[in-house]
Amino acid sequence: GAVVSQHPSRVICKSGTSVKIECRSLDFQATTMFWYRQFPKQSLMLMATSNEGSKATYEQGVEKDKFLINHASLTLSTLTVTSAHPEDSSFYICSASRLGLTNTGELFFGEGSRLTVL
Amino acid sequence: DAKTTQPPSMDCAEGRAANLPCNHSTISGNEYVYWYRQIHSQGPQYIIHGLKNNETNEMASLIITEDRKSSTLILPHATLRDTAVYYCIVRALGAGGTSYGKLTFGQGTILTVHP
């Protein structure tokens, strides 16, 4: 099946620094990727929709200047957490929809990236 | 997208069938029922989806009631590795655009498979 890969899987950073997380579709092209955040013992919450070649669409309450999203190619989207603070510590997960797949297909999720801000 | 209701937790003995229910009484005619699961500290994994007919694949079976207001995910022979949070999601699939692929996750059902 299709594979979506995230890197890094774990990252620890100091407060005030920026962290970049990559999401790659390994064997298919993805016009759209989605970024989710999951706090401990909670469900996934959609942060933003990343569209190749255009600006990302952010969900209500998500700061676009803090969570920078770039979708420069059909196989790569990046999420940069700028000036990270301890409250940004979370599990970040991306998913991708496959170009050309009929609208009844499943979404493919990455393995997730656990960010810890000290 | 329509909301779903799932029991917060369920137990199942290893080797037995696990039947996970989901209510989606406000589902619309163009909404599919999707099931995903999330094993601890991993990304969600697709299991199965359906519109109105029952579906079966190598992982599970999906039984959708005739009125489509509820469904049941069946894991025929549960193993310890099936312990996870199971999410039932209903989603309308329109003419592409940014809504395609956007999933709204509820709290899901924590399935614990015990020896």
Short mmCIF file of C-alpha atoms in Angstrom, two decimals:
data_model
loop_
_atom_site.label_atom_id
_atom_site.label_comp_id
_atom_site.label_asym_id
_atom_site.label_seq_id
_atom_site.Cartn_x
_atom_site.Cartn_y
_atom_site.Cartn_z
CA GLY A 1 0.00 0.00 0.00
CA ALA A 2 0.90 3.63 -0.21
CA VAL A 3 3.39 4.89 2.34
CA VAL A 4 3.68 8.25 4.01
CA SER A 5 6.84 8.91 5.95
CA GLN A 6 7.57 11.55 8.57
CA HIS A 7 10.90 12.78 9.82
CA PRO A 8 12.03 13.11 12.50
CA SER A 9 10.02 10.64 14.54
CA ARG A 10 11.15 12.30 17.76
CA VAL A 11 12.65 15.69 18.43
CA ILE A 12 13.57 17.53 21.58
CA CYS A 13 14.31 21.22 21.40
CA LYS A 14 14.82 24.20 23.62
CA SER A 15 12.13 26.78 24.12
CA GLY A 16 12.33 29.55 21.55
CA THR A 17 13.86 27.49 18.77
CA SER A 18 12.17 26.38 15.57
CA VAL A 19 11.61 22.80 14.52
CA LYS A 20 10.87 21.46 11.04
CA ILE A 21 8.95 18.24 10.45
CA GLU A 22 8.85 16.64 7.02
CA CYS A 23 6.07 14.57 5.53
CA ARG A 24 6.78 12.60 2.38
CA SER A 25 4.61 10.43 0.21
CA LEU A 26 7.01 7.69 -0.87
CA ASP A 27 5.25 5.97 -3.74
CA PHE A 28 2.53 8.33 -4.88
CA GLN A 29 1.92 11.98 -5.60
CA ALA A 30 -0.10 13.94 -3.10
CA THR A 31 -1.75 17.19 -4.12
CA THR A 32 -3.07 17.61 -0.63
CA MET A 33 -1.57 16.79 2.74
CA PHE A 34 -3.06 17.31 6.16
CA TRP A 35 -1.39 18.11 9.44
CA TYR A 36 -2.87 16.93 12.73
CA ARG A 37 -1.86 17.43 16.32
CA GLN A 38 -2.56 15.03 19.15
CA PHE A 39 -2.10 15.77 22.84
CA PRO A 40 -1.78 12.91 25.35
CA LYS A 41 -4.96 10.90 25.82
CA GLN A 42 -6.78 13.06 23.28
CA SER A 43 -7.94 12.52 19.74
CA LEU A 44 -6.36 13.94 16.61
CA MET A 45 -7.15 17.53 15.81
CA LEU A 46 -6.73 18.86 12.28
CA MET A 47 -4.41 21.86 12.17
CA ALA A 48 -4.19 22.69 8.50
CA THR A 49 -4.58 21.51 4.94
CA SER A 50 -1.49 21.77 2.80
CA ASN A 51 -2.00 22.21 -0.94
CA GLU A 52 0.83 21.78 -3.41
CA GLY A 53 1.81 25.07 -4.92
CA SER A 54 -0.53 27.22 -2.89
CA LYS A 55 -1.02 28.52 0.62
CA ALA A 56 -2.12 26.21 3.37
CA THR A 57 -5.58 26.46 4.87
CA TYR A 58 -5.56 26.63 8.64
CA GLU A 59 -8.25 25.50 11.02
CA GLN A 60 -9.79 27.99 13.40
CA GLY A 61 -7.55 28.72 16.34
CA VAL A 62 -4.32 27.58 14.67
CA GLU A 63 -1.77 30.35 14.26
CA LYS A 64 -0.46 30.37 10.71
CA ASP A 65 2.59 32.42 11.66
CA LYS A 66 3.56 29.93 14.32
CA PHE A 67 2.95 26.76 12.31
CA LEU A 68 4.46 27.38 8.90
CA ILE A 69 3.47 24.90 6.23
CA ASN A 70 5.17 24.49 2.89
CA HIS A 71 4.08 22.05 0.19
CA ALA A 72 6.67 22.68 -2.49
CA SER A 73 6.33 19.41 -4.38
CA LEU A 74 3.83 16.63 -4.92
CA THR A 75 5.70 14.39 -2.49
CA LEU A 76 6.78 16.70 0.31
CA SER A 77 5.10 18.94 2.86
CA THR A 78 6.87 20.50 5.81
CA LEU A 79 5.57 21.85 9.09
CA THR A 80 7.77 24.30 10.94
CA VAL A 81 6.94 25.09 14.54
CA THR A 82 8.46 28.51 15.08
CA SER A 83 9.60 29.81 18.45
CA ALA A 84 8.48 26.62 20.09
CA HIS A 85 7.26 26.64 23.67
CA PRO A 86 6.53 23.77 26.08
CA GLU A 87 2.81 23.96 25.29
CA ASP A 88 3.66 23.07 21.68
CA SER A 89 4.89 19.69 22.84
CA SER A 90 2.66 17.21 21.08
CA PHE A 91 2.42 14.37 18.58
CA TYR A 92 2.23 15.78 15.06
CA ILE A 93 0.84 13.55 12.32
CA CYS A 94 0.49 14.13 8.61
CA SER A 95 -1.71 12.41 6.08
CA ALA A 96 -1.87 12.51 2.33
CA SER A 97 -4.49 12.06 -0.33
CA ARG A 98 -3.40 10.44 -3.52
CA LEU A 99 -3.49 12.30 -6.81
CA GLY A 100 -5.85 10.59 -9.21
CA LEU A 101 -7.36 8.27 -6.64
CA THR A 102 -11.12 8.13 -6.80
CA ASN A 103 -12.89 9.97 -4.06
CA THR A 104 -13.69 6.80 -2.18
CA GLY A 105 -10.15 5.88 -1.25
CA GLU A 106 -8.52 5.84 2.12
CA LEU A 107 -6.15 8.44 3.50
CA PHE A 108 -2.58 7.48 4.26
CA PHE A 109 -1.02 8.60 7.51
CA GLY A 110 2.57 9.08 8.55
CA GLU A 111 4.08 7.51 11.62
CA GLY A 112 3.90 10.74 13.57
CA SER A 113 6.53 13.05 15.04
CA ARG A 114 6.75 13.57 18.77
CA LEU A 115 7.92 17.05 19.68
CA THR A 116 9.13 17.82 23.18
CA VAL A 117 9.97 21.42 23.97
CA LEU A 118 12.04 21.96 27.09
CA ASP B 1 -19.70 15.71 8.30
CA ALA B 2 -22.02 13.70 10.53
CA LYS B 3 -20.99 12.95 14.09
CA THR B 4 -20.44 9.46 15.40
CA THR B 5 -20.89 7.87 18.80
CA GLN B 6 -18.72 5.01 20.00
CA PRO B 7 -18.33 3.30 23.37
CA PRO B 8 -15.22 4.61 25.09
CA SER B 9 -13.74 1.18 25.71
CA MET B 10 -14.19 -2.52 25.05
CA ASP B 11 -12.43 -5.72 25.98
CA CYS B 12 -11.97 -8.82 23.92
CA ALA B 13 -10.32 -12.17 24.49
CA GLU B 14 -7.54 -13.15 22.14
CA GLY B 15 -8.80 -15.35 19.32
CA ARG B 16 -12.39 -14.21 19.68
CA ALA B 17 -14.24 -11.84 17.41
CA ALA B 18 -14.22 -8.17 18.38
CA ASN B 19 -17.38 -6.31 17.43
CA LEU B 20 -17.05 -2.54 17.65
CA PRO B 21 -20.27 -0.55 17.27
CA CYS B 22 -20.72 2.95 15.93
CA ASN B 23 -23.81 5.11 15.79
CA HIS B 24 -24.14 7.71 13.06
CA SER B 25 -27.83 8.51 13.10
CA THR B 26 -27.47 11.79 11.20
CA ILE B 27 -25.49 10.33 8.32
CA SER B 28 -26.31 11.76 4.92
CA GLY B 29 -26.84 9.83 1.73
CA ASN B 30 -23.46 10.79 0.28
CA GLU B 31 -21.43 10.04 3.40
CA TYR B 32 -19.24 7.00 3.70
CA VAL B 33 -18.38 5.20 6.93
CA TYR B 34 -14.64 4.86 7.53
CA TRP B 35 -12.78 2.98 10.22
CA TYR B 36 -9.25 3.74 11.29
CA ARG B 37 -7.25 2.55 14.24
CA GLN B 38 -4.33 4.01 16.12
CA ILE B 39 -1.87 1.90 17.98
CA HIS B 40 -0.10 3.75 20.77
CA SER B 41 2.33 6.41 19.53
CA GLN B 42 1.73 5.63 15.86
CA GLY B 43 -0.19 7.30 13.09
CA PRO B 44 -3.72 6.10 12.30
CA GLN B 45 -4.07 3.07 10.07
CA TYR B 46 -6.87 2.65 7.58
CA ILE B 47 -9.00 -0.43 8.15
CA ILE B 48 -12.05 -0.37 5.92
CA HIS B 49 -14.80 1.85 4.56
CA GLY B 50 -18.26 1.46 3.06
CA LEU B 51 -21.30 3.30 1.84
CA LYS B 52 -24.26 0.99 2.32
CA ASN B 53 -23.20 -2.53 1.49
CA ASN B 54 -21.30 -4.73 3.90
CA GLU B 55 -17.61 -4.84 3.17
CA THR B 56 -14.83 -7.29 3.97
CA ASN B 57 -11.09 -7.15 3.50
CA GLU B 58 -8.08 -8.93 4.93
CA MET B 59 -8.27 -6.95 8.15
CA ALA B 60 -11.94 -6.73 9.04
CA SER B 61 -15.58 -6.74 8.07
CA LEU B 62 -17.89 -3.76 8.11
CA ILE B 63 -21.59 -4.28 8.67
CA ILE B 64 -23.80 -1.27 7.94
CA THR B 65 -27.46 -1.36 8.94
CA GLU B 66 -30.05 -0.96 6.24
CA ASP B 67 -31.00 2.53 7.44
CA ARG B 68 -27.26 3.36 7.64
CA LYS B 69 -27.66 4.87 11.07
CA SER B 70 -25.19 2.50 12.66
CA SER B 71 -22.41 0.13 11.77
CA THR B 72 -20.22 -2.53 13.32
CA LEU B 73 -16.58 -3.24 12.69
CA ILE B 74 -15.73 -6.88 13.14
CA LEU B 75 -12.25 -8.19 13.75
CA PRO B 76 -12.88 -11.92 13.27
CA HIS B 77 -9.99 -13.28 15.33
CA ALA B 78 -8.56 -10.60 17.56
CA THR B 79 -4.90 -10.73 18.52
CA LEU B 80 -2.94 -8.83 21.12
CA ARG B 81 -1.63 -6.60 18.35
CA ASP B 82 -5.16 -5.41 17.66
CA THR B 83 -5.15 -3.48 20.93
CA ALA B 84 -5.64 0.11 19.79
CA VAL B 85 -8.02 3.04 19.61
CA TYR B 86 -10.59 2.49 16.88
CA TYR B 87 -12.14 5.48 15.17
CA CYS B 88 -15.39 5.44 13.25
CA ILE B 89 -15.67 8.44 10.93
CA VAL B 90 -18.33 9.46 8.45
CA ARG B 91 -17.26 11.67 5.61
CA ALA B 92 -18.92 13.16 2.60
CA LEU B 93 -16.92 12.87 -0.58
CA GLY B 94 -17.71 15.65 -2.97
CA ALA B 95 -16.00 17.03 -5.99
CA GLY B 96 -12.49 17.09 -4.58
CA GLY B 97 -11.16 20.34 -3.29
CA THR B 98 -9.84 20.97 0.15
CA SER B 99 -12.56 18.97 1.86
CA TYR B 100 -11.31 15.74 0.36
CA GLY B 101 -9.38 13.76 2.91
CA LYS B 102 -10.26 16.00 5.83
CA LEU B 103 -11.16 13.65 8.65
CA THR B 104 -12.84 14.65 11.89
CA PHE B 105 -11.77 12.28 14.64
CA GLY B 106 -13.92 11.62 17.67
CA GLN B 107 -12.69 9.97 20.85
CA GLY B 108 -12.91 6.46 19.44
CA THR B 109 -13.11 3.13 21.25
CA ILE B 110 -10.15 1.80 23.16
CA LEU B 111 -10.09 -1.90 22.37
CA THR B 112 -8.04 -4.04 24.72
CA VAL B 113 -7.37 -7.58 23.63
CA HIS B 114 -6.30 -9.77 26.53
CA PRO B 115 -4.79 -13.26 26.57
#
